[in-house]
XYZ file of C-alpha atoms in Angstrom:
307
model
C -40.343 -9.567 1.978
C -37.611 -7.312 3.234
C -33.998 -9.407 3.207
C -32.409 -9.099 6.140
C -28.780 -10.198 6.946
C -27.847 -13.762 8.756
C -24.828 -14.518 7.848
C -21.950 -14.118 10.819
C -19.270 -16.137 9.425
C -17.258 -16.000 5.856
C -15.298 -18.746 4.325
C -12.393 -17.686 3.033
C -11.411 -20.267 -0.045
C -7.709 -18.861 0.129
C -5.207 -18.826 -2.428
C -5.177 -22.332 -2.785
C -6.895 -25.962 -2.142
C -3.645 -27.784 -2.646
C -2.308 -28.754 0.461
C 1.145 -28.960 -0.696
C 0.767 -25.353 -2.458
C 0.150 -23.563 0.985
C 2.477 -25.067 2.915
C 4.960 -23.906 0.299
C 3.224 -20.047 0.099
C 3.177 -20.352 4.067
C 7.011 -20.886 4.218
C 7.691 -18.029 1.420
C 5.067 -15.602 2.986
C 6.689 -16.003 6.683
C 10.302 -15.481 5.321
C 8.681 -12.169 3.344
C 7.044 -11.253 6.213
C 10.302 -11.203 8.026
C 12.211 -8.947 6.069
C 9.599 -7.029 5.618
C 9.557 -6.182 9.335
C 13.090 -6.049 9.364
C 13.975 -3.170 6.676
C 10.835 -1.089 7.330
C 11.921 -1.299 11.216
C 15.476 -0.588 10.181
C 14.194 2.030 7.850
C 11.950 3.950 10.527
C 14.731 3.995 12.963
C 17.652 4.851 11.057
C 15.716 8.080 9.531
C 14.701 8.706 13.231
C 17.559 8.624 15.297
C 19.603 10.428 12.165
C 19.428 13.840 11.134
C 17.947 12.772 7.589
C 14.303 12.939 9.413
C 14.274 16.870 8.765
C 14.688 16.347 5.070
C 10.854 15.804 3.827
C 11.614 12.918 1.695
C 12.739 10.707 4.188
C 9.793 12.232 6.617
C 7.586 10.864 4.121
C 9.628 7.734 3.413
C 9.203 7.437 7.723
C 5.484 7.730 7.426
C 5.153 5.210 4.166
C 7.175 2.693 6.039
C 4.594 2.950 8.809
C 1.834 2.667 6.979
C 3.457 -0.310 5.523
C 4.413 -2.107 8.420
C 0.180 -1.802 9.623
C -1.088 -2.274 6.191
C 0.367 -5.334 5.501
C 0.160 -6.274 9.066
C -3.989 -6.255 7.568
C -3.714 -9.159 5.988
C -0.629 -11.213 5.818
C -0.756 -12.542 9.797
C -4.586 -14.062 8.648
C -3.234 -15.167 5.624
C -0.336 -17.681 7.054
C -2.874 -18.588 9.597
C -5.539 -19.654 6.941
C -2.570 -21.266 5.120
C -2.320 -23.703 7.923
C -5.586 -24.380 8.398
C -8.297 -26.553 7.783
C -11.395 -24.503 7.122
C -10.528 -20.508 6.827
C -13.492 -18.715 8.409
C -13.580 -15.245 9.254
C -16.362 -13.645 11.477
C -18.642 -11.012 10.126
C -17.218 -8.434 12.044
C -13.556 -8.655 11.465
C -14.315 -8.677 8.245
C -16.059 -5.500 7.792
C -13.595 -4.110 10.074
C -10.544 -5.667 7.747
C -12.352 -3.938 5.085
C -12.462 -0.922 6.467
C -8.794 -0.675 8.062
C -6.778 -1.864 4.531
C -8.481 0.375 2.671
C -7.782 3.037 5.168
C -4.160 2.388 5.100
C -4.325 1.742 1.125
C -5.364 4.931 0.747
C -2.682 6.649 3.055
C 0.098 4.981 1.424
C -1.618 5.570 -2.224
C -1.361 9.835 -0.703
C 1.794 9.465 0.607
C 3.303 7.892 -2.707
C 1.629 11.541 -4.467
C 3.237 13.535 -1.690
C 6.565 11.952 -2.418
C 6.526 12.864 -6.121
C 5.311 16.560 -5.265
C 8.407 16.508 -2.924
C 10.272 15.052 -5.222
C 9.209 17.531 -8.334
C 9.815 20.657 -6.201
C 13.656 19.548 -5.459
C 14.367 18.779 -8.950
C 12.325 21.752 -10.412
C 12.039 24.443 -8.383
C 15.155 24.210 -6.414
C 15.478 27.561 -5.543
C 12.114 27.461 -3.417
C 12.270 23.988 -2.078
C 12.931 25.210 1.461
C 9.934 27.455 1.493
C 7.577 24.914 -0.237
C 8.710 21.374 1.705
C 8.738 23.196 5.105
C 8.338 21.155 7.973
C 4.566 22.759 8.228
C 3.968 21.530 4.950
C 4.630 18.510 5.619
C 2.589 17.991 8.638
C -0.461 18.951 6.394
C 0.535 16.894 3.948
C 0.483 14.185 6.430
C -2.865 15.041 7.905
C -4.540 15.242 4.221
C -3.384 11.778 3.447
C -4.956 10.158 6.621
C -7.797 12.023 6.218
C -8.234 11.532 2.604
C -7.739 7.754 3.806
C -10.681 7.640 6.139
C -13.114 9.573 3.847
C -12.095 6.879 1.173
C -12.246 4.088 3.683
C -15.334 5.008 5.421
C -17.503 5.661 2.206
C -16.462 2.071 0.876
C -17.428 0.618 4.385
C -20.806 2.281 4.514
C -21.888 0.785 1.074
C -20.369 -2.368 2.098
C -22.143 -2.984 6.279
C -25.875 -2.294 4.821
C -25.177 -5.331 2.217
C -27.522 -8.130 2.987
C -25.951 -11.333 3.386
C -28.393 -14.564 3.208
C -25.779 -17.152 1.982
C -23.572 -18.715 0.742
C -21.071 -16.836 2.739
C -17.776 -18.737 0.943
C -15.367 -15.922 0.095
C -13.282 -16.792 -3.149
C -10.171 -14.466 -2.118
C -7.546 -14.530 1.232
C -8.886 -10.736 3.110
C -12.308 -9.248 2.560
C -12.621 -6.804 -0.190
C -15.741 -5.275 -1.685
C -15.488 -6.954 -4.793
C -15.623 -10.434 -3.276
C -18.686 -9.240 -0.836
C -20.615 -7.312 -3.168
C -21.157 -10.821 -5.249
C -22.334 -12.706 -2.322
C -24.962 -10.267 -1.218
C -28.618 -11.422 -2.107
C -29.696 -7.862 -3.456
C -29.008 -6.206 -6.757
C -25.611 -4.204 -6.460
C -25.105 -2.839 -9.053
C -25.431 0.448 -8.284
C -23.897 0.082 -5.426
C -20.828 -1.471 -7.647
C -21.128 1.598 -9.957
C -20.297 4.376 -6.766
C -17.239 1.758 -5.224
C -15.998 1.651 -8.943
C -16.044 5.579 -8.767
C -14.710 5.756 -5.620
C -12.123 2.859 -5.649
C -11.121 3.510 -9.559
C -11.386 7.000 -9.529
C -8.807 7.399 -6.610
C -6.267 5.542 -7.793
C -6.538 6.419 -11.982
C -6.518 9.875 -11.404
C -3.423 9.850 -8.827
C -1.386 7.077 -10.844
C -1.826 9.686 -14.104
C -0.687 12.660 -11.824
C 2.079 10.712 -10.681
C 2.869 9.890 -14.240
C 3.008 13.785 -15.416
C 5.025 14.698 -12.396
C 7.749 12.201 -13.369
C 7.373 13.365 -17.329
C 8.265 17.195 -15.998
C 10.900 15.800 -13.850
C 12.727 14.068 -16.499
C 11.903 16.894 -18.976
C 13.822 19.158 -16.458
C 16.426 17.143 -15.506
C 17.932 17.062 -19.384
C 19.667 20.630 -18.835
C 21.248 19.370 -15.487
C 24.892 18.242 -15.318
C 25.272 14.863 -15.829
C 26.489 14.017 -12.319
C 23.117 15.997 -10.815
C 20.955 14.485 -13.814
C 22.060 11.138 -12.667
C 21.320 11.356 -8.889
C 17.842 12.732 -9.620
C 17.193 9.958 -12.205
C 18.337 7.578 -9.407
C 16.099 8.723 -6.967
C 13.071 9.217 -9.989
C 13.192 5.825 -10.725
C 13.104 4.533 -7.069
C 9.756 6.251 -7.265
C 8.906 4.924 -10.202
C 9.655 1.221 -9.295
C 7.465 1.477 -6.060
C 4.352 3.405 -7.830
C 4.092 0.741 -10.572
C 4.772 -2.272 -8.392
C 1.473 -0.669 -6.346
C -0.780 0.887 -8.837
C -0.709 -1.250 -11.750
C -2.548 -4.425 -9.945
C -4.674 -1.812 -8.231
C -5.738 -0.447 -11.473
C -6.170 -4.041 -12.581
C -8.857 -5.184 -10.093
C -10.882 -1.666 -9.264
C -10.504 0.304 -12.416
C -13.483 -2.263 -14.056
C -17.268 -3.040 -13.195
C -17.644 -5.021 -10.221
C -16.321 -8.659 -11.217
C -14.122 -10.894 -9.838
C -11.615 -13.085 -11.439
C -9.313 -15.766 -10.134
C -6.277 -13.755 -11.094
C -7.357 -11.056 -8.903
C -5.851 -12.948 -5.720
C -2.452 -13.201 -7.591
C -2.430 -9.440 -8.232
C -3.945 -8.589 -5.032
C -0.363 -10.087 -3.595
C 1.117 -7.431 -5.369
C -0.060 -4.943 -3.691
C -1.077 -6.159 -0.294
C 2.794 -7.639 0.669
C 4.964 -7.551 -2.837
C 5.188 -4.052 -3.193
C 5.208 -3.018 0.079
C 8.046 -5.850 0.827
C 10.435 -4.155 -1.663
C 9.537 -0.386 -0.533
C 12.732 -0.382 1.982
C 14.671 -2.272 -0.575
C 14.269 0.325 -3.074
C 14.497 3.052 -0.855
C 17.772 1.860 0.910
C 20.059 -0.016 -1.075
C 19.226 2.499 -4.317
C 20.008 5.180 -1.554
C 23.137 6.735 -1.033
C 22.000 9.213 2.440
C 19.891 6.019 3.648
C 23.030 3.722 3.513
C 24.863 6.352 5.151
C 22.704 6.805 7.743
C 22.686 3.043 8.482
C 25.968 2.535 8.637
C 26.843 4.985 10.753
C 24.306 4.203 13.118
C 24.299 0.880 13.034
C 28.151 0.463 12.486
C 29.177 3.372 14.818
C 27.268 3.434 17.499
C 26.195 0.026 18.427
C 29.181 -1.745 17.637
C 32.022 1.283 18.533
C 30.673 2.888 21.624
């Protein structure tokens, strides 16, 4: 008998079942939340009404704090929500379509991160030819390959995730819908269908976490003949980089880079990368920042509080 699919509503078991334990993460979370609004906004702006937006590192820098800002927006609002609630459902269709939309923005902000190291190699190694190679063109298409990139990554984890039967139960043991989680509650055998999202999921993020590494290994391997004053501003600005793509890819790595199993840990890493990381991304791109704290100030200072 063919299985067919009647479950329309998933209960998500959270993060916790200790009353007092939410109420504390829903406090913390909101107060994240905030200042995570705050310095991505103040980010975005400041790079756009400044003339550091034609520089491609802080176009990029514009574009990841976008993609933060709607990434996070994914999953945190549902999460304080649940926090508060009694009984944490989530209908069938949001959460395919939650599915689908964080690991669409994942992915951009996974591309973006690799085309802010290549930026970052061709300033610091190829100086001469920066202008030529991070042209404003360049850029776009950079741009345009990480969102589409995104949506071929997205879109072939969605369609092995909507043809899933579901026939109960339908009790979700994470705070968002991932594949992971889904794939165990589906009443067919998966795993071959757990073997393509590990070589999808995994393979995407291993293979641009090690090309991330061996940029930064020829960056530092150049930078030993520079000055020390121009060795330290490029280490500065190297291990801004460096902060962010470890903060990001290591609990990625952690949860996708094995066979399709889920642990209890994975909702505690899953934090990491879903609102931690992305929470400090204007932190270590401003205040580490010289030309961002600049910017600031003189807009912010200047012009609102002079004119």
């Amino acid at each position: 008998m063919e299985k067919r699919n009647n479950v329309t509503v998933f209960i998500l078991l959270g993060l916790s079942q200790n009353k007092s334990i939410e109420i504390l993460c829903f406090v913390l979370f909101l107060l994240c939340y905030i200042a995570f609004w705050m310095g991505n906004l103040l980010t975005m702006i400041s790079i756009t009404c400044s003339q550091l937006n034609g520089q491609p590192m802080y176009f990029f820098l514009n574009y990841l704090s976008l993609s933060d800002l709607c990434y996070t927006s994914t999953v945190t609002p549902k999460l304080m929500t649940d926090l508060l609630a009694e009984r944490k459902t989530i209908s069938y269709n949001n959460c395919m379509a939650q599915l689908f939309i964080i690991h669409f923005l994942g992915a951009i902000e996974i591309f973006i991160l690799t085309g802010m190291a290549h930026d970052c190699y061709v300033a610091i190694c190829k100086p001469l030819y920066y202008a030529a190679i991070m042209s404003r063109e360049r850029c776009n298409t950079i741009a345009i390959a990480c969102c589409t990139g995104g949506f071929i990554h997205s879109a072939s984890q969605f369609l092995l995730t909507i043809f899933l039967p579901f026939c109960g139960p339908n009790e979700i043991d994470h705070y968002f819908c991932d594949v992971y989680p889904l794939l165990k509650l589906a009443c067919t055998n998966t795993h071959i269908i757990g073997l393509l999202v590990i070589a999808n999921s995994s393979l995407i993020a291993l293979v641009t976490f090690v090309i991330l590494l061996l940029s930064y290994v020829l960056i530092l391997f150049t930078v030993r003949a520079y000055p020390a004053e121009s060795r330290s501003k490029a280490l500065s600005t190297c291990s801004s980089h460096i902060t962010v793509v470890v903060l990001f890819f290591v609990p990625i790595l952690f949860i996708y880079i094995r066979p399709a199993v889920t642990f209890p840990e994975d909702k505690v890493f899953a934090l990491f990368y879903t609102i931690i990381a992305p929470m400090f991304n204007p932190l270590i791109y401003t205040l580490r920042n010289m030309d961002m704290k600049k910017a600031m100030k003189k807009m912010w200072y200047y012009q609102l509080f002079l004119q």
